[in-house]
Every structure is written in C-alpha cells, then in structure tokens.
Amino acid sequence: MTPDERPPSARREELLERAYRYALEHGLSELSLRPLAAAVGSSPRVLLFLFGSKDGLIRALLARARADETAALDRARNAGEAGDVGAALRTTWEWLAAPAHRPMLVLWLQAYARSLSEPDGPWAGFARQTVADWLDLLAARTGGDRAATDAVLGLAVLRGALLDLLATGDVARTTAAVEAYLRRVDGPS
Amino acid sequence: MTPDERPPSARREELLERAYRYALEHGLSELSLRPLAAAVGSSPRVLLFLFGSKDGLIRALLARARADETAALDRARNAGEAGDVGAALRTTWEWLAAPAHRPMLVLWLQAYARSLSEPDGPWAGFARQTVADWLDLLAARTGGDRAATDAVLGLAVLRGALLDLLATGDVARTTAAVEAYLRRVDGPS
DNA sequence: CCACTACTGAAACAGTCGTTTCAGTGGCAG
DNA sequence: CTGCCACTGAAACGACTGTTTCAGTAGTGG
C-alpha cells in the first residue's frame, strides 16, 4: 500500500503555505524534511502523514508555485484589448521585473531546469507545461501563422530578459531591452 | 589544512573528462561520488585525492562546461563581419539548436539556476559570469547605447528561445521565432 | 461513555552522503 | 637498493536521508 496523500484540510493547507514560503528562501533542490519541519513548526512525521511522501510534498509545492504563475497569466490575459499582444507582454514584464517576485521566479527556474534533466519524479513535465500555458495565452490573442510566431518570439524575449534580470538584477538594462522589442513589434507609430 | 586540489595531470584530466560525460547524462544536482566513481572506473578516494573535495570536483566540471561555452562564443565572434550582430546571433542559434548540444545546454541551465539560489558554494557567480561573457562579445561589435540595448535584446531572444527549445524540442517553431527577430533587426531590405 | 477521525511526538530503521584513516601499489630518479 | 612521488583499495566515521513503528492526544458526533 503506497501511502496516499490526504485530501486538503485546514492543517494541510496551512503547512503547505508555510513550506512554500520556506522553499522560496531556501530553494527546492536541497529541501529536506527535518529542517523544513523545524522551520514551519511541525515534524517530519506530520509532513509525511499529510503529503504521503516527500515527492507528494514537492508536487504540492510545485502546484502551489503554479498558482502564482496562473495569477500572472490572468493579469496578462486581462491587459489591454483582445488581440493586443504588446499590452500582454508589457503587463507581464512589469510583473516579472517586480523585486517582490524574484524569489518565486528563481524557484520557477529551478523547477524548470530540474524537470528537463529528470523526466521522472515529481518535476516531470513542469517546463513543457509552463511553456504551453503561456503560448496558449499569447496565441489565443492572434489568428494567423505569423502571429503565432510573434507569440513564440515575444515569450522568448520575456524569458530571456528574465534570465538576465535574475542573474544581474539590472532592472533598467533588461527593461530597456524589452521595451526596445515592444517598440518594434507595435510599430514605430 | 584544507585538502587542496592537485594540479592538472594526465590521470586528473582523463577522469575529469569521463566525469563530465557522466554529468551530461545524469545532471549535476544529484551527483554523488560513489555512483560517479563506479561509472568512470575509479573510486571516491581517488576523486577526492585529485580534486580535493566534492566542491572542487564540481568547480572543475563547471569550468569544463564553460570551455564548451567558450568554444561557441569564439564561433560567434568569428561569424560574419565585425559589427554584424545579426550574423553572430544566427551562428550562435545554429549551435544552440544542434541536438548534439542539448545535454550540455541542460547542464548549463541547471548550473545557471542553481547559482541563483545558492550564492555560496561552487556554483557561485556562474549565471552572472555567463551573461557578462556574452554581452561583452555582442556589445564589442557595436558602439552606441542603442546598439548595446540591441545586444541585450538579442541575447534575451536566444536564451528565451533556448528555454523553449529545451522544454519542447520543437526546433522548427523556435528557429522560426529567432529568424523572425533577425529579419526585423537586420531590416526588411 | 464510546468510537472515530485527525493529527502528533519520539524513536528507530536501513541506507547514502562526503570525508578520513591506514596501508599499500608501481614507477622513476639518485 | 633507496627514497620519493602519484595514485589506489578497503574500511570506517559521523552526519544526514526518507520512511516506518508504536504509541499516543484532542475533538467531535452518536
């Protein structure tokens, strides 16, 4: 009998939220139960009981991180008029560049990288899914093939600038690059 | 007395090369000495002797990976005429999109992500350094401020498209996006 | 009161980790 | 032959890993 994870409960969600905040500070790669349990005021015994296994915990944390990402996705969806890819990109970049979101984005990149080198385990499919989510959003604003390519390119600009920003912390330089792109795609008018 | 790592020797470089190939298959995050030693036909004792510590080994592997990156950087430097950023980007993308380089690039992304969440340890500075290397190259081809921004943007396009490619494996779609960008930056002429 | 569910503490299990200790190899210079 | 040097094997050390066993506790509904 594989120990199943418990259905959502008050205690489970409280501990998940605290564990998520702990993961934002310490990263997911080196997470281990005993220090985590001590930090969130619990015990390894309880974490295993509520989440079934460490993999179950990681899956739950990844899902929690995806909830933050979905929030950003919705914000982009409601930005500007329908069909206005530029507005969606601009809004999303503002969100990405906000210093408060940096720990979450580092966590996101970690999960992305890990899911590439470990097709099995709780990380599986994270990268593929996150790409698909964003492309769906951006492509839904468009019609033809050329516009689909624009969505792929726009997403690449955001993600590449984000990589740069996370490494250097240089908001001004990376924002200038994103805006240079938007100026070209919107037309110089 | 901290156990120092030995100077380069025939045996050291041979084992480093084998360990590098092992890391390309299994990733760096979960690397541990005993399985690695078994795979490369050695023992933990010898790896510690030659590299001083596990951190020393990782530093050596990271440096080895950087050697591959430097090769790509030189290829970009020699592409097209001086001042032709587009040619450098195009050449680099061909290199990035080659299936043979994929394991190395996944490894690169792993190191990048890890160096963001762990400022100390052997990973330190990897992300910042790799960004700086490429920006130096691309910016050296240019003069004014606008061109510097173009370099940042061009690099972002490559890295963003690479993230997409590594997750989805879709060479055609990501290459189309990169070329759409190059067409705009070179001008429609 | 009683049974039931949800949760918890303490301790132990078997395994892996990086590293160290001790004791050697084989080869090559003097 | 002697001494030095690069390298190696076997075994152990203590710390840490996820997980399990056993034994509870608090609260709630019948």
PDB file of N, CA, C and O (backbone and C1' of nucleotides) in Angstrom, chain C residues 3-27:
ATOM      1  P    DA C   3     -16.048   1.424  22.297  1.00  0.00           P
ATOM      2  O5'  DA C   3     -16.010   1.824  20.755  1.00  0.00           O
ATOM      3  C5'  DA C   3     -17.242   1.989  20.041  1.00  0.00           C
ATOM      4  C4'  DA C   3     -17.073   3.052  18.972  1.00  0.00           C
ATOM      5  C3'  DA C   3     -15.874   2.841  18.053  1.00  0.00           C
ATOM      6  O3'  DA C   3     -16.333   2.910  16.718  1.00  0.00           O
ATOM      7  C1'  DA C   3     -15.886   5.053  18.896  1.00  0.00           C
ATOM      8  P    DC C   4     -15.396   2.520  15.545  1.00  0.00           P
ATOM      9  O5'  DC C   4     -15.057   3.944  14.946  1.00  0.00           O
ATOM     10  C5'  DC C   4     -16.120   4.886  14.730  1.00  0.00           C
ATOM     11  C4'  DC C   4     -15.520   6.212  14.313  1.00  0.00           C
ATOM     12  C3'  DC C   4     -14.230   6.064  13.518  1.00  0.00           C
ATOM     13  O3'  DC C   4     -14.344   6.763  12.289  1.00  0.00           O
ATOM     14  C1'  DC C   4     -13.955   7.616  15.286  1.00  0.00           C
ATOM     15  P    DT C   5     -13.249   6.484  11.168  1.00  0.00           P
ATOM     16  O5'  DT C   5     -12.732   7.952  10.840  1.00  0.00           O
ATOM     17  C5'  DT C   5     -13.638   9.064  10.906  1.00  0.00           C
ATOM     18  C4'  DT C   5     -12.858  10.309  11.259  1.00  0.00           C
ATOM     19  C3'  DT C   5     -11.552  10.471  10.484  1.00  0.00           C
ATOM     20  O3'  DT C   5     -11.593  11.705   9.792  1.00  0.00           O
ATOM     21  C1'  DT C   5     -11.213  10.864  12.804  1.00  0.00           C
ATOM     22  P    DA C   6     -10.452  12.128   8.796  1.00  0.00           P
ATOM     23  O5'  DA C   6      -9.544  13.005   9.747  1.00  0.00           O
ATOM     24  C5'  DA C   6     -10.045  14.248  10.248  1.00  0.00           C
ATOM     25  C4'  DA C   6      -8.982  14.894  11.103  1.00  0.00           C
ATOM     26  C3'  DA C   6      -7.628  15.020  10.396  1.00  0.00           C
ATOM     27  O3'  DA C   6      -7.176  16.359  10.509  1.00  0.00           O
ATOM     28  C1'  DA C   6      -7.366  13.964  12.506  1.00  0.00           C
ATOM     29  P    DC C   7      -5.848  16.782   9.645  1.00  0.00           P
ATOM     30  O5'  DC C   7      -4.711  16.654  10.759  1.00  0.00           O
ATOM     31  C5'  DC C   7      -4.876  17.399  11.968  1.00  0.00           C
ATOM     32  C4'  DC C   7      -4.046  16.778  13.066  1.00  0.00           C
ATOM     33  C3'  DC C   7      -2.531  16.843  12.875  1.00  0.00           C
ATOM     34  O3'  DC C   7      -2.026  17.913  13.655  1.00  0.00           O
ATOM     35  C1'  DC C   7      -3.256  14.855  13.977  1.00  0.00           C
ATOM     36  P    DT C   8      -0.568  18.475  13.458  1.00  0.00           P
ATOM     37  O5'  DT C   8       0.222  17.598  14.515  1.00  0.00           O
ATOM     38  C5'  DT C   8      -0.145  17.646  15.896  1.00  0.00           C
ATOM     39  C4'  DT C   8       0.613  16.586  16.667  1.00  0.00           C
ATOM     40  C3'  DT C   8       2.124  16.574  16.434  1.00  0.00           C
ATOM     41  O3'  DT C   8       2.745  17.163  17.548  1.00  0.00           O
ATOM     42  C1'  DT C   8       1.174  14.375  16.652  1.00  0.00           C
ATOM     43  P    DG C   9       4.248  17.576  17.521  1.00  0.00           P
ATOM     44  O5'  DG C   9       4.911  16.427  18.406  1.00  0.00           O
ATOM     45  C5'  DG C   9       4.315  16.069  19.649  1.00  0.00           C
ATOM     46  C4'  DG C   9       5.184  15.053  20.356  1.00  0.00           C
ATOM     47  C3'  DG C   9       6.668  15.155  20.043  1.00  0.00           C
ATOM     48  O3'  DG C   9       7.389  15.000  21.259  1.00  0.00           O
ATOM     49  C1'  DG C   9       5.843  13.001  19.387  1.00  0.00           C
ATOM     50  P    DA C  10       8.917  15.017  21.324  1.00  0.00           P
ATOM     51  O5'  DA C  10       9.271  13.456  21.196  1.00  0.00           O
ATOM     52  C5'  DA C  10       8.502  12.494  21.928  1.00  0.00           C
ATOM     53  C4'  DA C  10       9.251  11.169  21.962  1.00  0.00           C
ATOM     54  C3'  DA C  10      10.753  11.279  21.740  1.00  0.00           C
ATOM     55  O3'  DA C  10      11.410  10.333  22.568  1.00  0.00           O
ATOM     56  C1'  DA C  10       9.787  10.005  19.996  1.00  0.00           C
ATOM     57  P    DA C  11      13.025  10.146  22.523  1.00  0.00           P
ATOM     58  O5'  DA C  11      13.222   8.839  21.639  1.00  0.00           O
ATOM     59  C5'  DA C  11      12.368   7.708  21.870  1.00  0.00           C
ATOM     60  C4'  DA C  11      12.506   6.722  20.720  1.00  0.00           C
ATOM     61  C3'  DA C  11      13.944   6.433  20.276  1.00  0.00           C
ATOM     62  O3'  DA C  11      14.233   5.077  20.536  1.00  0.00           O
ATOM     63  C1'  DA C  11      12.496   6.750  18.406  1.00  0.00           C
ATOM     64  P    DA C  12      15.709   4.509  20.356  1.00  0.00           P
ATOM     65  O5'  DA C  12      15.598   3.724  18.969  1.00  0.00           O
ATOM     66  C5'  DA C  12      14.571   2.743  18.837  1.00  0.00           C
ATOM     67  C4'  DA C  12      14.325   2.482  17.364  1.00  0.00           C
ATOM     68  C3'  DA C  12      15.562   2.019  16.583  1.00  0.00           C
ATOM     69  O3'  DA C  12      15.376   0.687  16.150  1.00  0.00           O
ATOM     70  C1'  DA C  12      14.307   3.667  15.384  1.00  0.00           C
ATOM     71  P    DC C  13      16.543  -0.096  15.412  1.00  0.00           P
ATOM     72  O5'  DC C  13      16.164   0.039  13.882  1.00  0.00           O
ATOM     73  C5'  DC C  13      14.863  -0.334  13.446  1.00  0.00           C
ATOM     74  C4'  DC C  13      14.795  -0.155  11.930  1.00  0.00           C
ATOM     75  C3'  DC C  13      16.094  -0.508  11.230  1.00  0.00           C
ATOM     76  O3'  DC C  13      15.908  -1.635  10.393  1.00  0.00           O
ATOM     77  C1'  DC C  13      15.272   1.638  10.522  1.00  0.00           C
ATOM     78  P    DA C  14      17.190  -2.542  10.105  1.00  0.00           P
ATOM     79  O5'  DA C  14      17.539  -2.057   8.621  1.00  0.00           O
ATOM     80  C5'  DA C  14      16.486  -1.955   7.661  1.00  0.00           C
ATOM     81  C4'  DA C  14      16.871  -0.986   6.570  1.00  0.00           C
ATOM     82  C3'  DA C  14      18.237  -1.276   5.923  1.00  0.00           C
ATOM     83  O3'  DA C  14      18.090  -1.140   4.527  1.00  0.00           O
ATOM     84  C1'  DA C  14      18.169   0.954   6.662  1.00  0.00           C
ATOM     85  P    DG C  15      19.276  -1.737   3.600  1.00  0.00           P
ATOM     86  O5'  DG C  15      19.879  -0.470   2.847  1.00  0.00           O
ATOM     87  C5'  DG C  15      18.972   0.433   2.228  1.00  0.00           C
ATOM     88  C4'  DG C  15      19.515   1.841   2.245  1.00  0.00           C
ATOM     89  C3'  DG C  15      20.914   2.004   1.651  1.00  0.00           C
ATOM     90  O3'  DG C  15      20.801   2.495   0.329  1.00  0.00           O
ATOM     91  C1'  DG C  15      20.523   3.440   3.545  1.00  0.00           C
ATOM     92  P    DT C  16      22.052   2.544  -0.607  1.00  0.00           P
ATOM     93  O5'  DT C  16      22.538   4.059  -0.469  1.00  0.00           O
ATOM     94  C5'  DT C  16      21.622   5.110  -0.721  1.00  0.00           C
ATOM     95  C4'  DT C  16      22.239   6.413  -0.278  1.00  0.00           C
ATOM     96  C3'  DT C  16      23.636   6.644  -0.849  1.00  0.00           C
ATOM     97  O3'  DT C  16      23.620   7.758  -1.718  1.00  0.00           O
ATOM     98  C1'  DT C  16      23.527   7.151   1.493  1.00  0.00           C
ATOM     99  P    DC C  17      24.961   8.174  -2.465  1.00  0.00           P
ATOM    100  O5'  DC C  17      25.539   9.340  -1.528  1.00  0.00           O
ATOM    101  C5'  DC C  17      24.681  10.429  -1.189  1.00  0.00           C
ATOM    102  C4'  DC C  17      25.347  11.310  -0.154  1.00  0.00           C
ATOM    103  C3'  DC C  17      26.830  11.516  -0.367  1.00  0.00           C
ATOM    104  O3'  DC C  17      27.008  12.588  -1.262  1.00  0.00           O
ATOM    105  C1'  DC C  17      26.350  11.079   1.944  1.00  0.00           C
ATOM    106  P    DG C  18      28.391  12.718  -2.019  1.00  0.00           P
ATOM    107  O5'  DG C  18      29.353  13.367  -0.932  1.00  0.00           O
ATOM    108  C5'  DG C  18      29.042  14.650  -0.404  1.00  0.00           C
ATOM    109  C4'  DG C  18      30.009  15.011   0.702  1.00  0.00           C
ATOM    110  C3'  DG C  18      31.475  15.119   0.277  1.00  0.00           C
ATOM    111  O3'  DG C  18      32.090  16.194   0.969  1.00  0.00           O
ATOM    112  C1'  DG C  18      31.253  13.399   1.896  1.00  0.00           C
ATOM    113  P    DT C  19      33.614  16.576   0.737  1.00  0.00           P
ATOM    114  O5'  DT C  19      34.372  15.684   1.818  1.00  0.00           O
ATOM    115  C5'  DT C  19      33.969  15.780   3.192  1.00  0.00           C
ATOM    116  C4'  DT C  19      34.742  14.784   4.031  1.00  0.00           C
ATOM    117  C3'  DT C  19      36.261  14.738   3.765  1.00  0.00           C
ATOM    118  O3'  DT C  19      36.929  15.224   4.912  1.00  0.00           O
ATOM    119  C1'  DT C  19      35.326  12.558   4.042  1.00  0.00           C
ATOM    120  P    DT C  20      38.532  15.276   4.915  1.00  0.00           P
ATOM    121  O5'  DT C  20      38.852  13.952   5.738  1.00  0.00           O
ATOM    122  C5'  DT C  20      38.151  13.681   6.945  1.00  0.00           C
ATOM    123  C4'  DT C  20      38.690  12.398   7.574  1.00  0.00           C
ATOM    124  C3'  DT C  20      40.216  12.274   7.563  1.00  0.00           C
ATOM    125  O3'  DT C  20      40.646  11.973   8.880  1.00  0.00           O
ATOM    126  C1'  DT C  20      39.222  10.321   6.628  1.00  0.00           C
ATOM    127  P    DT C  21      42.210  11.937   9.238  1.00  0.00           P
ATOM    128  O5'  DT C  21      42.495  10.406   9.523  1.00  0.00           O
ATOM    129  C5'  DT C  21      41.432   9.541   9.921  1.00  0.00           C
ATOM    130  C4'  DT C  21      41.936   8.104   9.956  1.00  0.00           C
ATOM    131  C3'  DT C  21      43.450   7.935   9.936  1.00  0.00           C
ATOM    132  O3'  DT C  21      43.824   6.974  10.914  1.00  0.00           O
ATOM    133  C1'  DT C  21      42.495   6.722   8.135  1.00  0.00           C
ATOM    134  P    DC C  22      45.393   6.739  11.257  1.00  0.00           P
ATOM    135  O5'  DC C  22      45.695   5.451  10.365  1.00  0.00           O
ATOM    136  C5'  DC C  22      44.789   4.337  10.416  1.00  0.00           C
ATOM    137  C4'  DC C  22      45.200   3.310   9.381  1.00  0.00           C
ATOM    138  C3'  DC C  22      46.704   3.136   9.203  1.00  0.00           C
ATOM    139  O3'  DC C  22      47.023   1.762   9.321  1.00  0.00           O
ATOM    140  C1'  DC C  22      45.668   3.411   7.120  1.00  0.00           C
ATOM    141  P    DA C  23      48.570   1.281   9.349  1.00  0.00           P
ATOM    142  O5'  DA C  23      48.651   0.479   7.977  1.00  0.00           O
ATOM    143  C5'  DA C  23      47.538  -0.312   7.565  1.00  0.00           C
ATOM    144  C4'  DA C  23      47.600  -0.504   6.060  1.00  0.00           C
ATOM    145  C3'  DA C  23      49.000  -0.872   5.548  1.00  0.00           C
ATOM    146  O3'  DA C  23      48.940  -2.085   4.823  1.00  0.00           O
ATOM    147  C1'  DA C  23      48.032   0.841   4.241  1.00  0.00           C
ATOM    148  P    DG C  24      50.332  -2.835   4.610  1.00  0.00           P
ATOM    149  O5'  DG C  24      51.229  -1.887   3.656  1.00  0.00           O
ATOM    150  C5'  DG C  24      51.596  -2.348   2.356  1.00  0.00           C
ATOM    151  C4'  DG C  24      50.515  -1.978   1.348  1.00  0.00           C
ATOM    152  C3'  DG C  24      50.956  -2.033  -0.092  1.00  0.00           C
ATOM    153  O3'  DG C  24      50.454  -3.232  -0.657  1.00  0.00           O
ATOM    154  C1'  DG C  24      49.732  -0.002   0.392  1.00  0.00           C
ATOM    155  P    DT C  25      51.407  -4.107  -1.513  1.00  0.00           P
ATOM    156  O5'  DT C  25      50.901  -3.815  -2.983  1.00  0.00           O
ATOM    157  C5'  DT C  25      51.801  -3.170  -3.865  1.00  0.00           C
ATOM    158  C4'  DT C  25      51.035  -2.333  -4.839  1.00  0.00           C
ATOM    159  C3'  DT C  25      51.842  -2.060  -6.074  1.00  0.00           C
ATOM    160  O3'  DT C  25      51.418  -2.908  -7.100  1.00  0.00           O
ATOM    161  C1'  DT C  25      50.903  -0.026  -5.145  1.00  0.00           C
ATOM    162  P    DG C  26      52.452  -3.793  -7.836  1.00  0.00           P
ATOM    163  O5'  DG C  26      52.947  -2.816  -9.003  1.00  0.00           O
ATOM    164  C5'  DG C  26      51.992  -2.104  -9.763  1.00  0.00           C
ATOM    165  C4'  DG C  26      52.606  -0.799 -10.247  1.00  0.00           C
ATOM    166  C3'  DG C  26      53.948  -0.977 -10.964  1.00  0.00           C
ATOM    167  O3'  DG C  26      53.842  -0.459 -12.277  1.00  0.00           O
ATOM    168  C1'  DG C  26      54.064   0.747  -9.304  1.00  0.00           C
ATOM    169  P    DG C  27      55.119  -0.560 -13.268  1.00  0.00           P
ATOM    170  O5'  DG C  27      55.816   0.876 -13.214  1.00  0.00           O
ATOM    171  C5'  DG C  27      55.020   2.038 -13.402  1.00  0.00           C
ATOM    172  C4'  DG C  27      55.851   3.289 -13.169  1.00  0.00           C
ATOM    173  C3'  DG C  27      57.248   3.239 -13.790  1.00  0.00           C
ATOM    174  O3'  DG C  27      57.549   4.492 -14.382  1.00  0.00           O
ATOM    175  C1'  DG C  27      57.409   3.722 -11.485  1.00  0.00           C
TER     176       DG C  27
END
